[in-house]
Short mmCIF file of C-alpha atoms in Angstrom, two decimals:
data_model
loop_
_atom_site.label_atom_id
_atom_site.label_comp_id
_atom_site.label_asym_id
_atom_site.label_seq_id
_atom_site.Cartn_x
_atom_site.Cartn_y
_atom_site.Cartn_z
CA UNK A 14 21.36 13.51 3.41
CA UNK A 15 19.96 9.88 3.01
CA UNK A 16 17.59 8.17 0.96
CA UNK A 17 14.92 8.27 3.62
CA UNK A 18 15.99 11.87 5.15
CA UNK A 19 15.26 13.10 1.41
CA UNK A 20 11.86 11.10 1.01
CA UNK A 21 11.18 13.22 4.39
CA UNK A 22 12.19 16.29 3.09
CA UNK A 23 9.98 15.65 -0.13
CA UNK A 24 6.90 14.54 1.98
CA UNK A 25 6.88 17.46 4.14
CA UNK A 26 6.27 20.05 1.08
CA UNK A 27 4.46 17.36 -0.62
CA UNK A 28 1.99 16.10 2.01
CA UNK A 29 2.22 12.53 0.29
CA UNK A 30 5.60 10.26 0.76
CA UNK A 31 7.06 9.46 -2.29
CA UNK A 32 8.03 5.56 -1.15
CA UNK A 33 5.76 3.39 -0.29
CA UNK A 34 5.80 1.35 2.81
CA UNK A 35 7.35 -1.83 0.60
CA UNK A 36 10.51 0.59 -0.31
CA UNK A 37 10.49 1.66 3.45
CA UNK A 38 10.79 -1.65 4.69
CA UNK A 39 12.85 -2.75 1.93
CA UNK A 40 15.22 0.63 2.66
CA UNK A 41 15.51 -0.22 6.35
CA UNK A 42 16.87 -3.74 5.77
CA UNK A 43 19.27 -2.67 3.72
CA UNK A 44 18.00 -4.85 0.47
CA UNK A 45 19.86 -5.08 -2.50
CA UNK A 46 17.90 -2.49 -4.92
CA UNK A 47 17.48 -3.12 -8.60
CA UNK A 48 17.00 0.39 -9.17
CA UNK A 49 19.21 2.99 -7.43
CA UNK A 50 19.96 6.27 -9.31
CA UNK A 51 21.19 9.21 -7.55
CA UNK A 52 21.78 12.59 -8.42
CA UNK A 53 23.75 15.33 -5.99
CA UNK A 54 25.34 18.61 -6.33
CA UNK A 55 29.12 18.89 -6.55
CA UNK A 56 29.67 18.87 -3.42
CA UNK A 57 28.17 15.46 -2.86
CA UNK A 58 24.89 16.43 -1.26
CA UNK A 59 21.73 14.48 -2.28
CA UNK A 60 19.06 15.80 -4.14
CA UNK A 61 17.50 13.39 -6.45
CA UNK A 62 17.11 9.75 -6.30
CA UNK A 63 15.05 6.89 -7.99
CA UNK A 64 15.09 3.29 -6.23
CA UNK A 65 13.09 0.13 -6.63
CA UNK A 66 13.72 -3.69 -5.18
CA UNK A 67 12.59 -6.60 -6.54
CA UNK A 68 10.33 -6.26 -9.83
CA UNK A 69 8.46 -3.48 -8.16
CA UNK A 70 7.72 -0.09 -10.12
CA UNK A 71 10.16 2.71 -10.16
CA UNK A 72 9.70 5.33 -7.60
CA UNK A 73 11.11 9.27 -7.93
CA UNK A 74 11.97 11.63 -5.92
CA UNK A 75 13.46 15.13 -5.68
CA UNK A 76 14.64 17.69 -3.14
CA UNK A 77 11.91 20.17 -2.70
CA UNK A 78 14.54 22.94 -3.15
CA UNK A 79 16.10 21.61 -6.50
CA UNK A 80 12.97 21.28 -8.63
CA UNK A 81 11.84 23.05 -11.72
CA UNK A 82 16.04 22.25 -13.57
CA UNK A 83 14.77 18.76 -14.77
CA UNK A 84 16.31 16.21 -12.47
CA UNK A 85 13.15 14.06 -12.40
CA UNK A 86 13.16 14.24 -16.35
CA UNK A 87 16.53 13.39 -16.54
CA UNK A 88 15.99 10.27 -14.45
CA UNK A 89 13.12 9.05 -15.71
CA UNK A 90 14.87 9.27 -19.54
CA UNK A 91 17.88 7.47 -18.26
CA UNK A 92 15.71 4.62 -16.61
CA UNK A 93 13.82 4.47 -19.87
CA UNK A 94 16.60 4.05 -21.90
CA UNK A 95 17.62 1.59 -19.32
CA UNK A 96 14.35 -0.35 -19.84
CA UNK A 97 12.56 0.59 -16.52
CA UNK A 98 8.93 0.56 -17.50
CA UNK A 99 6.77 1.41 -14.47
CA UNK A 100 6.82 4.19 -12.26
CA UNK A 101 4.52 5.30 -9.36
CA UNK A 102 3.52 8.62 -8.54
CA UNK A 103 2.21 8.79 -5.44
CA UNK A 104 -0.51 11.52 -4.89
CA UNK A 105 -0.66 11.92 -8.43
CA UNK A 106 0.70 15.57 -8.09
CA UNK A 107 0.38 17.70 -11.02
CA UNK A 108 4.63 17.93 -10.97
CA UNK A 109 4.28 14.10 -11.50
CA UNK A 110 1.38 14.30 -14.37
CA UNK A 111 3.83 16.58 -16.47
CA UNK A 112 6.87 14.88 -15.70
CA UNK A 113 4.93 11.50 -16.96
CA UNK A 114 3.42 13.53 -19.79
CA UNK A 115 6.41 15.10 -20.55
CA UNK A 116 8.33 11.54 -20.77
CA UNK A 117 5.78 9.68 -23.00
CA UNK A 118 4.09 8.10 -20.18
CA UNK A 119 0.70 6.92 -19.83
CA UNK A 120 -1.68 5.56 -16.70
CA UNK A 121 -1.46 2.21 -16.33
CA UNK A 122 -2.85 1.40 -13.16
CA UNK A 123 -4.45 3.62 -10.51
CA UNK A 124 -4.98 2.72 -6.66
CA UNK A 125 -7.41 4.65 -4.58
CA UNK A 126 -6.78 5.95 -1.18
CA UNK A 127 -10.23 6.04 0.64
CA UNK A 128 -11.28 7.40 3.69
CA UNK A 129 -14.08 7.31 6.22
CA UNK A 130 -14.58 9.49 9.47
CA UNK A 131 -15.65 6.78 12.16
CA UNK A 132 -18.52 7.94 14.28
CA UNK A 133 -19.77 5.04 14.65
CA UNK A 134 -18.59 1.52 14.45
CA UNK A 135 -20.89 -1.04 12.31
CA UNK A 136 -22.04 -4.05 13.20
CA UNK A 137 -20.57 -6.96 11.77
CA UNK A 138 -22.62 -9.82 10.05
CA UNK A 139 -20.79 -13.09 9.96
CA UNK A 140 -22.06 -15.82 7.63
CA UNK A 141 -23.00 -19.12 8.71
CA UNK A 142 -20.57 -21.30 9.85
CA UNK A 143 -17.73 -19.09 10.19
CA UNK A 144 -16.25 -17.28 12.83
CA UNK A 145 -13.83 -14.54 13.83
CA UNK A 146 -11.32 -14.26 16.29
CA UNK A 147 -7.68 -12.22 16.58
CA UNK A 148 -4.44 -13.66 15.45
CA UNK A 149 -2.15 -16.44 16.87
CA UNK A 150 1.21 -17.10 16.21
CA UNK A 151 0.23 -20.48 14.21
CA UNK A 152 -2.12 -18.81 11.55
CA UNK A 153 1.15 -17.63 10.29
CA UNK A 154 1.50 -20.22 7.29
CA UNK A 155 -2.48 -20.04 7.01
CA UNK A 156 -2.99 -16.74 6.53
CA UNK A 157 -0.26 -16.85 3.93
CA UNK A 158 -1.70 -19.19 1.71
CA UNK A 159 -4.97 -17.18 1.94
CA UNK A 160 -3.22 -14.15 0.84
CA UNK A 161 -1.51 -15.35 -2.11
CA UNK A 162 -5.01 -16.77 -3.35
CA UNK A 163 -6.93 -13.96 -2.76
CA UNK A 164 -4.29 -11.97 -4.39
CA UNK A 165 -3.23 -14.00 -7.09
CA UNK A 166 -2.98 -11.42 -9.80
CA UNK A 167 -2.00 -8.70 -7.33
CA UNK A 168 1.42 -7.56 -8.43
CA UNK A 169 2.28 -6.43 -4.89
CA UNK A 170 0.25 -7.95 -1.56
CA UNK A 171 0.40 -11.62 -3.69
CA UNK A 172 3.61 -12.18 -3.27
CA UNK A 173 3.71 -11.43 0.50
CA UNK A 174 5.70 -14.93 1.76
CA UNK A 175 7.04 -15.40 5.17
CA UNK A 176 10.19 -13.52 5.06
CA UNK A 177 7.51 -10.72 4.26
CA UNK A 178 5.14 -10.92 6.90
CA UNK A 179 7.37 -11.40 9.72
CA UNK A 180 9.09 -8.05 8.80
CA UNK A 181 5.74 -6.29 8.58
CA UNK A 182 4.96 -7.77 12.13
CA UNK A 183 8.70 -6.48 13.57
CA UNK A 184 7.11 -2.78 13.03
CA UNK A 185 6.65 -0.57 15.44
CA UNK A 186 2.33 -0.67 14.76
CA UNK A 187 2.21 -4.18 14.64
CA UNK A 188 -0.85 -5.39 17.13
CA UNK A 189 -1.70 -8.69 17.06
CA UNK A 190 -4.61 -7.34 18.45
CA UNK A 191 -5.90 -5.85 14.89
CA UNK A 192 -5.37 -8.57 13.13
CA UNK A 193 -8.30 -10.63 12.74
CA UNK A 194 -8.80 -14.09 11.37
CA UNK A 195 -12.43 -16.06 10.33
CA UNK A 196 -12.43 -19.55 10.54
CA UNK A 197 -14.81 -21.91 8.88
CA UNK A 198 -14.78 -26.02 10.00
CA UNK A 199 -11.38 -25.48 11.70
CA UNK A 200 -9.87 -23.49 8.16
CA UNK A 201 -8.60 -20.04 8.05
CA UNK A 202 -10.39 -18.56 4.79
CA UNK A 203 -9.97 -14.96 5.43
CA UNK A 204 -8.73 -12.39 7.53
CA UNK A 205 -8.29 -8.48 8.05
CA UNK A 206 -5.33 -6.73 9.29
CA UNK A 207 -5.44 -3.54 10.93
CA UNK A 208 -3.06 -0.80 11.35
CA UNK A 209 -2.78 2.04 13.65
CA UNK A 210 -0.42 4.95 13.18
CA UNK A 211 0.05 8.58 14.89
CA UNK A 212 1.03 11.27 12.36
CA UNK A 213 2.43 14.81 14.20
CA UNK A 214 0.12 16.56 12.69
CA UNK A 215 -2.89 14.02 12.18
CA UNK A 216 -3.07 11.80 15.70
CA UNK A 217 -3.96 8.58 15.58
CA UNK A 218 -5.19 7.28 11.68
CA UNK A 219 -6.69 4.05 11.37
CA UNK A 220 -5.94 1.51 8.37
CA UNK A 221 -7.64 -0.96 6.77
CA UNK A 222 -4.33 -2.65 6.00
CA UNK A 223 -5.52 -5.83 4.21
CA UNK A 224 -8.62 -7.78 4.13
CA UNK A 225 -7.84 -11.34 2.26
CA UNK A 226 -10.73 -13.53 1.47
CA UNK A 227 -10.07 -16.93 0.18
CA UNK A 228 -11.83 -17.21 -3.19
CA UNK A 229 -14.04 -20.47 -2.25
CA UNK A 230 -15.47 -18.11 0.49
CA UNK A 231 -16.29 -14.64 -1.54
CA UNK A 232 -19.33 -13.73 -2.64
CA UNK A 233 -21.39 -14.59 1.31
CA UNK A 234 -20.81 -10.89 2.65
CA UNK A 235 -17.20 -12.63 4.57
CA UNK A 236 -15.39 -9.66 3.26
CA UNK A 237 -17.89 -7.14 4.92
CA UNK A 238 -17.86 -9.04 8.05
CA UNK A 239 -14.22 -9.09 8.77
CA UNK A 240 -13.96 -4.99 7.29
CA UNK A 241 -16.69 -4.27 10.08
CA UNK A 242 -14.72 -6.18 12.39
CA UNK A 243 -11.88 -4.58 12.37
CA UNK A 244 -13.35 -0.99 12.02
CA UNK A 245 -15.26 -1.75 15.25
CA UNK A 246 -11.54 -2.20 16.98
CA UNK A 247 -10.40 0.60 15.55
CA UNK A 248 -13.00 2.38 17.08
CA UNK A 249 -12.50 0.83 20.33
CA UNK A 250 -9.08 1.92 20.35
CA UNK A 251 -9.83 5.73 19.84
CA UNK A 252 -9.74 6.06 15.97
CA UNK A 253 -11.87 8.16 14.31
CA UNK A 254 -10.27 8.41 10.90
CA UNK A 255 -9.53 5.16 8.76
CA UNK A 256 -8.04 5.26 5.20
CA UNK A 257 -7.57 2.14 2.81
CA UNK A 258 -6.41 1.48 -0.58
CA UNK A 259 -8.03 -0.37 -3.49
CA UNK A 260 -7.70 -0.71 -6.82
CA UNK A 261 -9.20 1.47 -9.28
CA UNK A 262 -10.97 -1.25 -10.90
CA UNK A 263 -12.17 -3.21 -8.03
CA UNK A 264 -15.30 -2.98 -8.54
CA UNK A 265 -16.88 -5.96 -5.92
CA UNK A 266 -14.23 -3.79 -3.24
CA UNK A 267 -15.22 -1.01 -3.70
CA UNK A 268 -19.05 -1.36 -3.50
CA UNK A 269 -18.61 -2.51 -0.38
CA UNK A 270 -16.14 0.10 1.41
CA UNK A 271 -18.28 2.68 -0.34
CA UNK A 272 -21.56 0.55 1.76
CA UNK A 273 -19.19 1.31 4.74
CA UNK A 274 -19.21 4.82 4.17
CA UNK A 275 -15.30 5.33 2.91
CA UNK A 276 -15.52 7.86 0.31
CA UNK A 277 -12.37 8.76 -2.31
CA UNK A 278 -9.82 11.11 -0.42
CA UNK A 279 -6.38 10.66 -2.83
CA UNK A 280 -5.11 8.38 -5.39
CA UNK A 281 -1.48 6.73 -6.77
CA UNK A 282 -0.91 6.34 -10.24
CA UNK A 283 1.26 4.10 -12.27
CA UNK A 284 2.48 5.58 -15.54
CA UNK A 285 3.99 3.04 -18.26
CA UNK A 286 5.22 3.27 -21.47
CA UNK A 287 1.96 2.85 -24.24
CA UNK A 288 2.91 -0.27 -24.84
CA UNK A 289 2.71 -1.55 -21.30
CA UNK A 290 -0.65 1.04 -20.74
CA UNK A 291 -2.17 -1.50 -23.95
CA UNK A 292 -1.55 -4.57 -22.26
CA UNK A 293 -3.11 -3.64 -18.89
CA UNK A 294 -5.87 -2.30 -20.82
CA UNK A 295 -6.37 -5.99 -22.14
CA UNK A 296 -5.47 -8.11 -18.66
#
């Protein structure tokens, strides 16, 4: 069994994949990991595993059939005494709240998954001046710098870079289509990217996958323009479910996705040690 045919196995019983789409992609294109532990039973097969790349958070995750004998504990006390500090649990299962509770482990940082049945499709509202249209090829570099200063203290989507973005637009879901871009005086200052993606037992769910605003253009309703935008695609293309993700303490985000009509439907959590749970407290 591989990394990703155990992450399968796990999300099946689960009904929540314990990588996120980062580790997927990193997983795929074979990048070097900083984390990699692995735990199997004597006669090699695989049924434990924690892996990270990069300087993101640890992720965990165990066979379905070979939990309950403290694998995840054992992990998660070796990669503490290692000096791993952060580890998601996504879903925020009660397995993962007693493992983290169990370890010493505290919230440090929780992202909300929202959701929003589309009957409709609103009606976008774009500010003066600006306007929206879909991707080209030559927003590339734009849209980039836009990202990294709308997410500037993002410890994930801000450090998207080339390299990034062109392997997020080699997937399979990629539509140039869905990705939308506003323009103001012949400057890209924001833009929303869509995703579409049919689940076996789900059909087709909609995403809003990122909406970037460029800080000298927040605050004039951009942001709810460009979400409406590409909610009304999504809609055009036969979605009628569409889930996001926002931080917990978003506040400005999530007034207006909750104005939208997206209402809370899961939640990750990132459990630290105390130490590291007192200085997000004070960021």
């Amino acid at each position: 069994m591989s990394l990703t045919d155990l992450a399968e196995s796990a999300s099946a019983v689960d009904g929540v994949a314990p990588f996120n789409e980062a580790t997927l992609i990193a997983l795929r294109n074979r990048d070097s990991a900083r984390v990699l532990v692995l735990r199997t039973t004597p006669d090699g097969a695989l049924i434990g595993a924690a892996y990270a790349s990069g300087d993101a958070p640890v992720e965990v995750v165990v066979d379905p059939a070979h939990r309950r004998i403290g694998i995840g504990r054992s992990i998660v006390d070796e990669l503490l005494a290692d000096g791993e500090s952060e580890f998601w649990a996504h879903g925020d299962l009660p397995a993962a709240q007693a493992l983290a509770a169990s370890a010493g482990l505290e919230v440090g940082r929780t992202l909300l998954a929202l959701r929003l049945d589309l009957v409709d499709p609103p009606t976008e509202i774009v500010p003066d001046g600006i306007s929206l249209r879909t991707y080209r090829a030559d927003d590339l570099d734009a849209i980039i710098a836009v990202n990294a200063r709308a997410f500037a203290s993002h410890p994930e989507q801000g450090s998207m870079d080339r390299a990034d973005f062109e392997r997020r637009t080699s997937s399979d879901w990629f539509d140039p289509a869905g990705l939308f871009v506003a323009e103001q005086a012949g400057r890209v200052v924001g833009f929303h990217w869509t995703k579409i993606e049919t689940l076996p037992d789900q059909g087709a769910i909609g995403e809003v996958y990122v909406v970037g605003i460029d800080p000298d253009a927040q605050g004039g309703g951009l942001g709810k323009a460009l979400t409406a935008r590409g909610l009304r695609h999504l809609y055009e293309s036969g979605v009628r479910v569409v889930d996001l993700y926002v931080e917990g303490d978003n506040s400005p985000a999530l007034a207006v996705y909750e104005g939208l009509g997206f209402r809370p439907h899961a939640k990750d959590v990132m459990y630290v040690r105390p130490h590291v749970a007192d200085a997000h407290s004070h960021e």
